[in-house]
Amino acid sequence: MRDNFNIKNNVIVITGAAGLLAKQHIEVVIENKAIGILIDIDKKKIEKVKKYYLNQYEDTSLEFFVGDITDEKFIDKIRKKIIKKYGKIDVLINNAAVDYKVDIKHKKLIKKTQLKNFDLKLWNKDLEVGLTGALICTKYFGAEMERKKKGIILNIASDLSFIAPDNRIYNDKSNIHIVKPVSYSVVKHGVIGLTKYTAAYWASKNIRCNALAPGGIKTNQPKTFLRKISKLIPMKRMAKDGEYKSSILFLISDASSYMNGSVIIVDGGRTVL
């Protein structure tokens, strides 16, 4: 049964590779001796990621690319490079999304993200990255899987793919009304639709597509926020660093061989309430 979790030498493409959750995707790749193709638009952040992992681990097979996943020419260029070097793409993890840091330090952004004032530039950008970008990557990298008649696509959804954000947790005693942007919820709901469509479309080509819907990860959030969100979660806490890795490995390996078009919710029970 352990062999079903083996992803050694699999070529795994990860978008949004400089993001918070990407750390766990990357560590799954490294710890299981797979080959990681890491893509992010933020050059400074991806350089930090590169420096960290190349210093932290020995004998890693990671490649780093800076660019925009909504640019079809860029994605096609990456596809060609991967195929020329490795001859295949085994896994695509559509992880990229815009997640604005909406807090007291960003007052202008707070106003723009309130529903009555919502800036359509933010809306268009969020949908472009979170949905259009995922579609483009699915289109180009999935086409290579179709040619090989084998592949796995993992889309990263959210607990907010199933529930509305409880905006009360973002606010303190001040009169500033902070909210989770409506576009984030819409994108994450859309990811589920993309997952189901892709799963049905390519099932006959031995390509599976599933989604992981994680809850929040505890980092350095304010104590007030942690106290409020913990009350919404039956397990009374956010996820620990690394707590999603086993679920990721399951979904991108043959251990989930009969799972297709499904969503695994890993949120401490928040969405059951």
GROMACS .gro file of N, CA, C and O in nm, residues 125-248:
model
  496
  125LYS      N    1  -0.887   4.127  -1.146
  125LYS     CA    2  -0.756   4.069  -1.118
  125LYS      C    3  -0.770   3.936  -1.045
  125LYS      O    4  -0.701   3.838  -1.078
  126ASP      N    5  -0.857   3.930  -0.946
  126ASP     CA    6  -0.875   3.808  -0.869
  126ASP      C    7  -0.926   3.694  -0.956
  126ASP      O    8  -0.877   3.580  -0.947
  127LEU      N    9  -1.025   3.722  -1.039
  127LEU     CA   10  -1.079   3.618  -1.127
  127LEU      C   11  -0.977   3.577  -1.233
  127LEU      O   12  -0.970   3.459  -1.272
  128GLU      N   13  -0.899   3.674  -1.279
  128GLU     CA   14  -0.798   3.646  -1.380
  128GLU      C   15  -0.692   3.549  -1.327
  128GLU      O   16  -0.656   3.451  -1.393
  129VAL      N   17  -0.644   3.575  -1.206
  129VAL     CA   18  -0.540   3.489  -1.148
  129VAL      C   19  -0.598   3.356  -1.101
  129VAL      O   20  -0.550   3.249  -1.136
  130GLY      N   21  -0.703   3.364  -1.018
  130GLY     CA   22  -0.755   3.244  -0.953
  130GLY      C   23  -0.829   3.149  -1.044
  130GLY      O   24  -0.826   3.027  -1.022
  131LEU      N   25  -0.897   3.201  -1.146
  131LEU     CA   26  -0.975   3.115  -1.235
  131LEU      C   27  -0.917   3.107  -1.376
  131LEU      O   28  -0.891   2.998  -1.427
  132THR      N   29  -0.894   3.223  -1.439
  132THR     CA   30  -0.838   3.221  -1.574
  132THR      C   31  -0.699   3.158  -1.574
  132THR      O   32  -0.666   3.078  -1.662
  133GLY      N   33  -0.618   3.194  -1.475
  133GLY     CA   34  -0.483   3.136  -1.466
  133GLY      C   35  -0.488   2.985  -1.448
  133GLY      O   36  -0.411   2.911  -1.510
  134ALA      N   37  -0.580   2.939  -1.363
  134ALA     CA   38  -0.595   2.794  -1.342
  134ALA      C   39  -0.640   2.725  -1.470
  134ALA      O   40  -0.595   2.614  -1.504
  135LEU      N   41  -0.731   2.791  -1.544
  135LEU     CA   42  -0.778   2.735  -1.671
  135LEU      C   43  -0.663   2.725  -1.771
  135LEU      O   44  -0.646   2.621  -1.838
  136ILE      N   45  -0.583   2.831  -1.784
  136ILE     CA   46  -0.473   2.830  -1.879
  136ILE      C   47  -0.372   2.719  -1.845
  136ILE      O   48  -0.326   2.646  -1.934
  137CYS      N   49  -0.338   2.707  -1.719
  137CYS     CA   50  -0.244   2.602  -1.679
  137CYS      C   51  -0.302   2.463  -1.703
  137CYS      O   52  -0.232   2.372  -1.748
  138THR      N   53  -0.431   2.449  -1.675
  138THR     CA   54  -0.498   2.321  -1.701
  138THR      C   55  -0.497   2.291  -1.850
  138THR      O   56  -0.471   2.177  -1.891
  139LYS      N   57  -0.522   2.392  -1.929
  139LYS     CA   58  -0.525   2.378  -2.075
  139LYS      C   59  -0.391   2.329  -2.131
  139LYS      O   60  -0.387   2.230  -2.205
  140TYR      N   61  -0.282   2.395  -2.095
  140TYR     CA   62  -0.151   2.363  -2.153
  140TYR      C   63  -0.085   2.241  -2.088
  140TYR      O   64  -0.036   2.151  -2.158
  141PHE      N   65  -0.083   2.237  -1.956
  141PHE     CA   66  -0.018   2.124  -1.890
  141PHE      C   67  -0.105   1.999  -1.897
  141PHE      O   68  -0.055   1.887  -1.910
  142GLY      N   69  -0.237   2.019  -1.893
  142GLY     CA   70  -0.328   1.906  -1.906
  142GLY      C   71  -0.322   1.843  -2.044
  142GLY      O   72  -0.338   1.721  -2.058
  143ALA      N   73  -0.295   1.923  -2.146
  143ALA     CA   74  -0.283   1.870  -2.282
  143ALA      C   75  -0.167   1.772  -2.292
  143ALA      O   76  -0.174   1.672  -2.365
  144GLU      N   77  -0.059   1.800  -2.218
  144GLU     CA   78   0.055   1.708  -2.217
  144GLU      C   79   0.019   1.577  -2.146
  144GLU      O   80   0.061   1.469  -2.187
  145MET      N   81  -0.061   1.589  -2.040
  145MET     CA   82  -0.109   1.469  -1.971
  145MET      C   83  -0.197   1.386  -2.064
  145MET      O   84  -0.190   1.262  -2.066
  146GLU      N   85  -0.279   1.454  -2.143
  146GLU     CA   86  -0.366   1.385  -2.238
  146GLU      C   87  -0.283   1.307  -2.340
  146GLU      O   88  -0.317   1.194  -2.375
  147ARG      N   89  -0.172   1.367  -2.384
  147ARG     CA   90  -0.086   1.299  -2.480
  147ARG      C   91  -0.024   1.172  -2.421
  147ARG      O   92  -0.005   1.073  -2.490
  148LYS      N   93   0.006   1.179  -2.292
  148LYS     CA   94   0.066   1.063  -2.223
  148LYS      C   95  -0.038   0.968  -2.166
  148LYS      O   96  -0.005   0.861  -2.116
  149LYS      N   97  -0.165   1.013  -2.173
  149LYS     CA   98  -0.276   0.936  -2.116
  149LYS      C   99  -0.255   0.905  -1.967
  149LYS      O  100  -0.288   0.798  -1.918
  150LYS      N  101  -0.205   1.007  -1.897
  150LYS     CA  102  -0.187   0.992  -1.752
  150LYS      C  103  -0.157   1.128  -1.690
  150LYS      O  104  -0.079   1.205  -1.746
  151GLY      N  105  -0.218   1.155  -1.576
  151GLY     CA  106  -0.188   1.279  -1.507
  151GLY      C  107  -0.283   1.307  -1.393
  151GLY      O  108  -0.391   1.247  -1.383
  152ILE      N  109  -0.241   1.397  -1.306
  152ILE     CA  110  -0.323   1.437  -1.192
  152ILE      C  111  -0.323   1.590  -1.184
  152ILE      O  112  -0.218   1.653  -1.191
  153ILE      N  113  -0.440   1.647  -1.167
  153ILE     CA  114  -0.454   1.791  -1.145
  153ILE      C  115  -0.516   1.813  -1.008
  153ILE      O  116  -0.620   1.753  -0.976
  154LEU      N  117  -0.450   1.892  -0.928
  154LEU     CA  118  -0.501   1.926  -0.795
  154LEU      C  119  -0.529   2.076  -0.791
  154LEU      O  120  -0.436   2.157  -0.805
  155ASN      N  121  -0.653   2.112  -0.773
  155ASN     CA  122  -0.691   2.252  -0.761
  155ASN      C  123  -0.704   2.288  -0.613
  155ASN      O  124  -0.760   2.210  -0.535
  156ILE      N  125  -0.654   2.404  -0.576
  156ILE     CA  126  -0.661   2.446  -0.436
  156ILE      C  127  -0.783   2.536  -0.416
  156ILE      O  128  -0.787   2.649  -0.463
  157ALA      N  129  -0.880   2.480  -0.347
  157ALA     CA  130  -1.002   2.553  -0.314
  157ALA      C  131  -0.983   2.612  -0.174
  157ALA      O  132  -0.874   2.655  -0.137
  158SER      N  133  -1.088   2.613  -0.094
  158SER     CA  134  -1.083   2.674   0.039
  158SER      C  135  -1.207   2.633   0.117
  158SER      O  136  -1.307   2.588   0.058
  159ASP      N  137  -1.202   2.649   0.249
  159ASP     CA  138  -1.327   2.632   0.325
  159ASP      C  139  -1.429   2.735   0.278
  159ASP      O  140  -1.550   2.712   0.284
  160LEU      N  141  -1.379   2.847   0.224
  160LEU     CA  142  -1.469   2.951   0.172
  160LEU      C  143  -1.521   2.918   0.032
  160LEU      O  144  -1.586   3.000  -0.032
  161SER      N  145  -1.493   2.795  -0.015
  161SER     CA  146  -1.560   2.744  -0.134
  161SER      C  147  -1.699   2.692  -0.098
  161SER      O  148  -1.781   2.665  -0.187
  162PHE      N  149  -1.724   2.679   0.032
  162PHE     CA  150  -1.849   2.618   0.078
  162PHE      C  151  -1.929   2.708   0.172
  162PHE      O  152  -2.050   2.690   0.187
  163ILE      N  153  -1.863   2.801   0.235
  163ILE     CA  154  -1.931   2.891   0.328
  163ILE      C  155  -1.891   3.035   0.296
  163ILE      O  156  -1.788   3.060   0.233
  164ALA      N  157  -1.973   3.128   0.341
  164ALA     CA  158  -1.936   3.269   0.330
  164ALA      C  159  -1.841   3.304   0.443
  164ALA      O  160  -1.848   3.244   0.552
  165PRO      N  161  -1.749   3.396   0.421
  165PRO     CA  162  -1.661   3.437   0.530
  165PRO      C  163  -1.740   3.505   0.641
  165PRO      O  164  -1.835   3.579   0.613
  166ASP      N  165  -1.704   3.478   0.763
  166ASP     CA  166  -1.764   3.547   0.876
  166ASP      C  167  -1.680   3.672   0.900
  166ASP      O  168  -1.575   3.667   0.966
  167ASN      N  169  -1.722   3.782   0.843
  167ASN     CA  170  -1.641   3.904   0.846
  167ASN      C  171  -1.624   3.964   0.985
  167ASN      O  172  -1.541   4.053   1.004
  168ARG      N  173  -1.697   3.914   1.082
  168ARG     CA  174  -1.682   3.964   1.219
  168ARG      C  175  -1.544   3.933   1.276
  168ARG      O  176  -1.494   4.005   1.361
  169ILE      N  177  -1.481   3.827   1.224
  169ILE     CA  178  -1.352   3.787   1.282
  169ILE      C  179  -1.239   3.880   1.243
  169ILE      O  180  -1.132   3.878   1.304
  170TYR      N  181  -1.260   3.962   1.139
  170TYR     CA  182  -1.154   4.051   1.092
  170TYR      C  183  -1.156   4.187   1.160
  170TYR      O  184  -1.068   4.269   1.139
  171ASN      N  185  -1.257   4.211   1.241
  171ASN     CA  186  -1.274   4.344   1.299
  171ASN      C  187  -1.246   4.346   1.449
  171ASN      O  188  -1.271   4.249   1.520
  172ASP      N  189  -1.193   4.459   1.494
  172ASP     CA  190  -1.169   4.478   1.636
  172ASP      C  191  -1.266   4.585   1.687
  172ASP      O  192  -1.374   4.605   1.631
  173LYS      N  193  -1.229   4.656   1.790
  173LYS     CA  194  -1.318   4.756   1.848
  173LYS      C  195  -1.319   4.890   1.771
  173LYS      O  196  -1.395   4.979   1.803
  174SER      N  197  -1.233   4.902   1.671
  174SER     CA  198  -1.231   5.025   1.592
  174SER      C  199  -1.354   5.031   1.501
  174SER      O  200  -1.424   4.933   1.482
  175ASN      N  201  -1.379   5.145   1.444
  175ASN     CA  202  -1.496   5.163   1.357
  175ASN      C  203  -1.468   5.130   1.211
  175ASN      O  204  -1.552   5.153   1.125
  176ILE      N  205  -1.348   5.080   1.182
  176ILE     CA  206  -1.312   5.045   1.045
  176ILE      C  207  -1.370   4.907   1.011
  176ILE      O  208  -1.348   4.811   1.084
  177HIS      N  209  -1.446   4.902   0.902
  177HIS     CA  210  -1.515   4.778   0.864
  177HIS      C  211  -1.428   4.696   0.768
  177HIS      O  212  -1.421   4.724   0.649
  178ILE      N  213  -1.363   4.593   0.820
  178ILE     CA  214  -1.275   4.508   0.741
  178ILE      C  215  -1.351   4.383   0.697
  178ILE      O  216  -1.422   4.321   0.777
  179VAL      N  217  -1.336   4.346   0.569
  179VAL     CA  218  -1.405   4.227   0.518
  179VAL      C  219  -1.310   4.144   0.432
  179VAL      O  220  -1.212   4.194   0.378
  180LYS      N  221  -1.342   4.017   0.419
  180LYS     CA  222  -1.276   3.933   0.320
  180LYS      C  223  -1.336   3.969   0.185
  180LYS      O  224  -1.459   3.972   0.170
  181PRO      N  225  -1.255   3.999   0.084
  181PRO     CA  226  -1.311   4.043  -0.045
  181PRO      C  227  -1.407   3.941  -0.106
  181PRO      O  228  -1.382   3.820  -0.101
  182VAL      N  229  -1.518   3.989  -0.161
  182VAL     CA  230  -1.617   3.901  -0.223
  182VAL      C  231  -1.554   3.818  -0.334
  182VAL      O  232  -1.593   3.703  -0.358
  183SER      N  233  -1.457   3.874  -0.403
  183SER     CA  234  -1.393   3.804  -0.515
  183SER      C  235  -1.322   3.676  -0.472
  183SER      O  236  -1.316   3.578  -0.546
  184TYR      N  237  -1.271   3.675  -0.348
  184TYR     CA  238  -1.200   3.557  -0.300
  184TYR      C  239  -1.297   3.439  -0.290
  184TYR      O  240  -1.268   3.328  -0.336
  185SER      N  241  -1.414   3.464  -0.232
  185SER     CA  242  -1.514   3.358  -0.219
  185SER      C  243  -1.562   3.311  -0.356
  185SER      O  244  -1.579   3.191  -0.380
  186VAL      N  245  -1.585   3.405  -0.446
  186VAL     CA  246  -1.634   3.369  -0.580
  186VAL      C  247  -1.531   3.284  -0.655
  186VAL      O  248  -1.565   3.183  -0.717
  187VAL      N  249  -1.405   3.324  -0.646
  187VAL     CA  250  -1.298   3.246  -0.710
  187VAL      C  251  -1.292   3.105  -0.653
  187VAL      O  252  -1.285   3.006  -0.728
  188LYS      N  253  -1.296   3.094  -0.522
  188LYS     CA  254  -1.283   2.962  -0.460
  188LYS      C  255  -1.404   2.874  -0.485
  188LYS      O  256  -1.392   2.752  -0.494
  189HIS      N  257  -1.523   2.934  -0.499
  189HIS     CA  258  -1.639   2.856  -0.542
  189HIS      C  259  -1.620   2.811  -0.687
  189HIS      O  260  -1.654   2.697  -0.724
  190GLY      N  261  -1.565   2.900  -0.770
  190GLY     CA  262  -1.542   2.867  -0.910
  190GLY      C  263  -1.442   2.756  -0.930
  190GLY      O  264  -1.452   2.677  -1.025
  191VAL      N  265  -1.345   2.748  -0.842
  191VAL     CA  266  -1.244   2.641  -0.848
  191VAL      C  267  -1.310   2.503  -0.840
  191VAL      O  268  -1.268   2.408  -0.907
  192ILE      N  269  -1.415   2.493  -0.759
  192ILE     CA  270  -1.487   2.366  -0.748
  192ILE      C  271  -1.553   2.331  -0.881
  192ILE      O  272  -1.549   2.216  -0.926
  193GLY      N  273  -1.610   2.430  -0.947
  193GLY     CA  274  -1.671   2.407  -1.077
  193GLY      C  275  -1.569   2.363  -1.181
  193GLY      O  276  -1.595   2.272  -1.261
  194LEU      N  277  -1.454   2.428  -1.182
  194LEU     CA  278  -1.346   2.391  -1.274
  194LEU      C  279  -1.299   2.248  -1.248
  194LEU      O  280  -1.273   2.171  -1.341
  195THR      N  281  -1.292   2.212  -1.122
  195THR     CA  282  -1.249   2.076  -1.083
  195THR      C  283  -1.345   1.971  -1.139
  195THR      O  284  -1.303   1.872  -1.199
  196LYS      N  285  -1.473   1.993  -1.119
  196LYS     CA  286  -1.572   1.895  -1.163
  196LYS      C  287  -1.575   1.883  -1.316
  196LYS      O  288  -1.583   1.772  -1.370
  197TYR      N  289  -1.566   1.996  -1.384
  197TYR     CA  290  -1.567   1.993  -1.530
  197TYR      C  291  -1.445   1.916  -1.583
  197TYR      O  292  -1.458   1.829  -1.670
  198THR      N  293  -1.327   1.951  -1.531
  198THR     CA  294  -1.203   1.888  -1.577
  198THR      C  295  -1.205   1.738  -1.549
  198THR      O  296  -1.161   1.657  -1.631
  199ALA      N  297  -1.256   1.701  -1.431
  199ALA     CA  298  -1.261   1.560  -1.392
  199ALA      C  299  -1.344   1.478  -1.489
  199ALA      O  300  -1.307   1.367  -1.528
  200ALA      N  301  -1.458   1.533  -1.530
  200ALA     CA  302  -1.545   1.462  -1.623
  200ALA      C  303  -1.487   1.462  -1.765
  200ALA      O  304  -1.493   1.361  -1.836
  201TYR      N  305  -1.429   1.575  -1.804
  201TYR     CA  306  -1.380   1.592  -1.941
  201TYR      C  307  -1.266   1.495  -1.975
  201TYR      O  308  -1.262   1.439  -2.085
  202TRP      N  309  -1.173   1.476  -1.880
  202TRP     CA  310  -1.054   1.398  -1.911
  202TRP      C  311  -1.049   1.261  -1.844
  202TRP      O  312  -0.947   1.193  -1.846
  203ALA      N  313  -1.158   1.219  -1.785
  203ALA     CA  314  -1.158   1.091  -1.714
  203ALA      C  315  -1.118   0.974  -1.804
  203ALA      O  316  -1.045   0.883  -1.763
  204SER      N  317  -1.163   0.976  -1.929
  204SER     CA  318  -1.133   0.866  -2.022
  204SER      C  319  -0.987   0.866  -2.066
  204SER      O  320  -0.940   0.768  -2.125
  205LYS      N  321  -0.915   0.975  -2.037
  205LYS     CA  322  -0.774   0.985  -2.073
  205LYS      C  323  -0.682   0.953  -1.954
  205LYS      O  324  -0.562   0.980  -1.958
  206ASN      N  325  -0.740   0.896  -1.850
  206ASN     CA  326  -0.663   0.859  -1.731
  206ASN      C  327  -0.604   0.982  -1.660
  206ASN      O  328  -0.495   0.977  -1.604
  207ILE      N  329  -0.677   1.091  -1.666
  207ILE     CA  330  -0.638   1.213  -1.595
  207ILE      C  331  -0.743   1.240  -1.488
  207ILE      O  332  -0.863   1.248  -1.518
  208ARG      N  333  -0.698   1.250  -1.366
  208ARG     CA  334  -0.788   1.277  -1.255
  208ARG      C  335  -0.771   1.422  -1.208
  208ARG      O  336  -0.660   1.475  -1.209
  209CYS      N  337  -0.881   1.482  -1.167
  209CYS     CA  338  -0.876   1.617  -1.115
  209CYS      C  339  -0.959   1.625  -0.987
  209CYS      O  340  -1.078   1.592  -0.987
  210ASN      N  341  -0.895   1.665  -0.879
  210ASN     CA  342  -0.961   1.681  -0.750
  210ASN      C  343  -0.923   1.816  -0.690
  210ASN      O  344  -0.838   1.887  -0.744
  211ALA      N  345  -0.984   1.848  -0.579
  211ALA     CA  346  -0.954   1.974  -0.512
  211ALA      C  347  -0.931   1.951  -0.363
  211ALA      O  348  -0.990   1.862  -0.301
  212LEU      N  349  -0.844   2.032  -0.308
  212LEU     CA  350  -0.821   2.037  -0.164
  212LEU      C  351  -0.879   2.169  -0.114
  212LEU      O  352  -0.849   2.275  -0.169
  213ALA      N  353  -0.963   2.162  -0.012
  213ALA     CA  354  -1.024   2.283   0.045
  213ALA      C  355  -0.973   2.300   0.188
  213ALA      O  356  -1.033   2.249   0.283
  214PRO      N  357  -0.861   2.371   0.205
  214PRO     CA  358  -0.804   2.389   0.339
  214PRO      C  359  -0.866   2.506   0.414
  214PRO      O  360  -0.920   2.599   0.354
  215GLY      N  361  -0.857   2.499   0.545
  215GLY     CA  362  -0.891   2.614   0.628
  215GLY      C  363  -0.767   2.701   0.641
  215GLY      O  364  -0.667   2.681   0.572
  216GLY      N  365  -0.772   2.796   0.729
  216GLY     CA  366  -0.658   2.886   0.747
  216GLY      C  367  -0.543   2.822   0.822
  216GLY      O  368  -0.561   2.727   0.899
  217ILE      N  369  -0.424   2.875   0.799
  217ILE     CA  370  -0.303   2.828   0.866
  217ILE      C  371  -0.261   2.930   0.971
  217ILE      O  372  -0.256   3.050   0.943
  218LYS      N  373  -0.230   2.883   1.088
  218LYS     CA  374  -0.185   2.974   1.193
  218LYS      C  375  -0.045   3.024   1.162
  218LYS      O  376   0.048   2.946   1.143
  219THR      N  377  -0.031   3.155   1.157
  219THR     CA  378   0.102   3.213   1.137
  219THR      C  379   0.127   3.314   1.249
  219THR      O  380   0.149   3.276   1.362
  220ASN      N  381   0.119   3.439   1.216
  220ASN     CA  382   0.142   3.542   1.319
  220ASN      C  383   0.020   3.635   1.331
  220ASN      O  384   0.034   3.755   1.351
  221GLN      N  385  -0.100   3.575   1.317
  221GLN     CA  386  -0.222   3.655   1.325
  221GLN      C  387  -0.239   3.715   1.465
  221GLN      O  388  -0.191   3.658   1.564
  222PRO      N  389  -0.308   3.827   1.475
  222PRO     CA  390  -0.335   3.887   1.606
  222PRO      C  391  -0.413   3.792   1.697
  222PRO      O  392  -0.493   3.710   1.650
  223LYS      N  393  -0.392   3.804   1.827
  223LYS     CA  394  -0.458   3.715   1.923
  223LYS      C  395  -0.610   3.729   1.917
  223LYS      O  396  -0.683   3.630   1.934
  224THR      N  397  -0.657   3.851   1.894
  224THR     CA  398  -0.802   3.873   1.886
  224THR      C  399  -0.862   3.793   1.771
  224THR      O  400  -0.967   3.730   1.786
  225PHE      N  401  -0.795   3.795   1.656
  225PHE     CA  402  -0.841   3.720   1.540
  225PHE      C  403  -0.840   3.570   1.569
  225PHE      O  404  -0.937   3.499   1.540
  226LEU      N  405  -0.732   3.521   1.628
  226LEU     CA  406  -0.721   3.378   1.658
  226LEU      C  407  -0.829   3.333   1.755
  226LEU      O  408  -0.885   3.223   1.739
  227ARG      N  409  -0.860   3.417   1.850
  227ARG     CA  410  -0.964   3.382   1.947
  227ARG      C  411  -1.101   3.374   1.879
  227ARG      O  412  -1.179   3.282   1.904
  228LYS      N  413  -1.128   3.469   1.789
  228LYS     CA  414  -1.257   3.472   1.720
  228LYS      C  415  -1.273   3.355   1.625
  228LYS      O  416  -1.378   3.290   1.621
  229ILE      N  417  -1.170   3.329   1.545
  229ILE     CA  418  -1.183   3.221   1.445
  229ILE      C  419  -1.186   3.084   1.512
  229ILE      O  420  -1.253   2.992   1.465
  230SER      N  421  -1.119   3.069   1.624
  230SER     CA  422  -1.118   2.942   1.696
  230SER      C  423  -1.258   2.904   1.744
  230SER      O  424  -1.292   2.785   1.752
  231LYS      N  425  -1.339   3.004   1.772
  231LYS     CA  426  -1.477   2.977   1.815
  231LYS      C  427  -1.563   2.923   1.701
  231LYS      O  428  -1.668   2.862   1.725
  232LEU      N  429  -1.519   2.943   1.577
  232LEU     CA  430  -1.594   2.897   1.461
  232LEU      C  431  -1.552   2.757   1.416
  232LEU      O  432  -1.613   2.700   1.326
  233ILE      N  433  -1.447   2.704   1.477
  233ILE     CA  434  -1.390   2.575   1.436
  233ILE      C  435  -1.409   2.473   1.548
  233ILE      O  436  -1.363   2.495   1.661
  234PRO      N  437  -1.477   2.362   1.523
  234PRO     CA  438  -1.497   2.262   1.628
  234PRO      C  439  -1.369   2.215   1.697
  234PRO      O  440  -1.370   2.187   1.816
  235MET      N  441  -1.258   2.209   1.623
  235MET     CA  442  -1.131   2.169   1.684
  235MET      C  443  -1.063   2.283   1.759
  235MET      O  444  -0.955   2.265   1.815
  236LYS      N  445  -1.124   2.402   1.754
  236LYS     CA  446  -1.081   2.519   1.833
  236LYS      C  447  -0.943   2.572   1.796
  236LYS      O  448  -0.876   2.633   1.879
  237ARG      N  449  -0.902   2.552   1.672
  237ARG     CA  450  -0.771   2.604   1.629
  237ARG      C  451  -0.762   2.608   1.478
  237ARG      O  452  -0.838   2.540   1.408
  238MET      N  453  -0.666   2.686   1.428
  238MET     CA  454  -0.633   2.686   1.287
  238MET      C  455  -0.534   2.572   1.259
  238MET      O  456  -0.483   2.508   1.352
  239ALA      N  457  -0.506   2.548   1.132
  239ALA     CA  458  -0.412   2.442   1.096
  239ALA      C  459  -0.270   2.479   1.135
  239ALA      O  460  -0.232   2.596   1.133
  240LYS      N  461  -0.193   2.378   1.170
  240LYS     CA  462  -0.051   2.398   1.199
  240LYS      C  463   0.028   2.395   1.069
  240LYS      O  464  -0.016   2.339   0.969
  241ASP      N  465   0.147   2.451   1.073
  241ASP     CA  466   0.236   2.445   0.957
  241ASP      C  467   0.267   2.300   0.925
  241ASP      O  468   0.309   2.224   1.013
  242GLY      N  469   0.245   2.259   0.802
  242GLY     CA  470   0.274   2.122   0.761
  242GLY      C  471   0.159   2.025   0.776
  242GLY      O  472   0.170   1.909   0.735
  243GLU      N  473   0.048   2.072   0.829
  243GLU     CA  474  -0.062   1.981   0.859
  243GLU      C  475  -0.142   1.938   0.736
  243GLU      O  476  -0.223   1.846   0.742
  244TYR      N  477  -0.118   2.004   0.622
  244TYR     CA  478  -0.187   1.966   0.498
  244TYR      C  479  -0.104   1.872   0.411
  244TYR      O  480  -0.153   1.823   0.310
  245LYS      N  481   0.019   1.848   0.447
  245LYS     CA  482   0.109   1.774   0.357
  245LYS      C  483   0.061   1.632   0.326
  245LYS      O  484   0.072   1.585   0.213
  246SER      N  485   0.010   1.563   0.425
  246SER     CA  486  -0.035   1.426   0.401
  246SER      C  487  -0.155   1.422   0.306
  246SER      O  488  -0.167   1.332   0.222
  247SER      N  489  -0.244   1.522   0.317
  247SER     CA  490  -0.359   1.529   0.226
  247SER      C  491  -0.314   1.560   0.084
  247SER      O  492  -0.367   1.505  -0.013
  248ILE      N  493  -0.214   1.648   0.072
  248ILE     CA  494  -0.160   1.681  -0.061
  248ILE      C  495  -0.099   1.558  -0.125
  248ILE      O  496  -0.126   1.528  -0.242
   0.00000   0.00000   0.00000
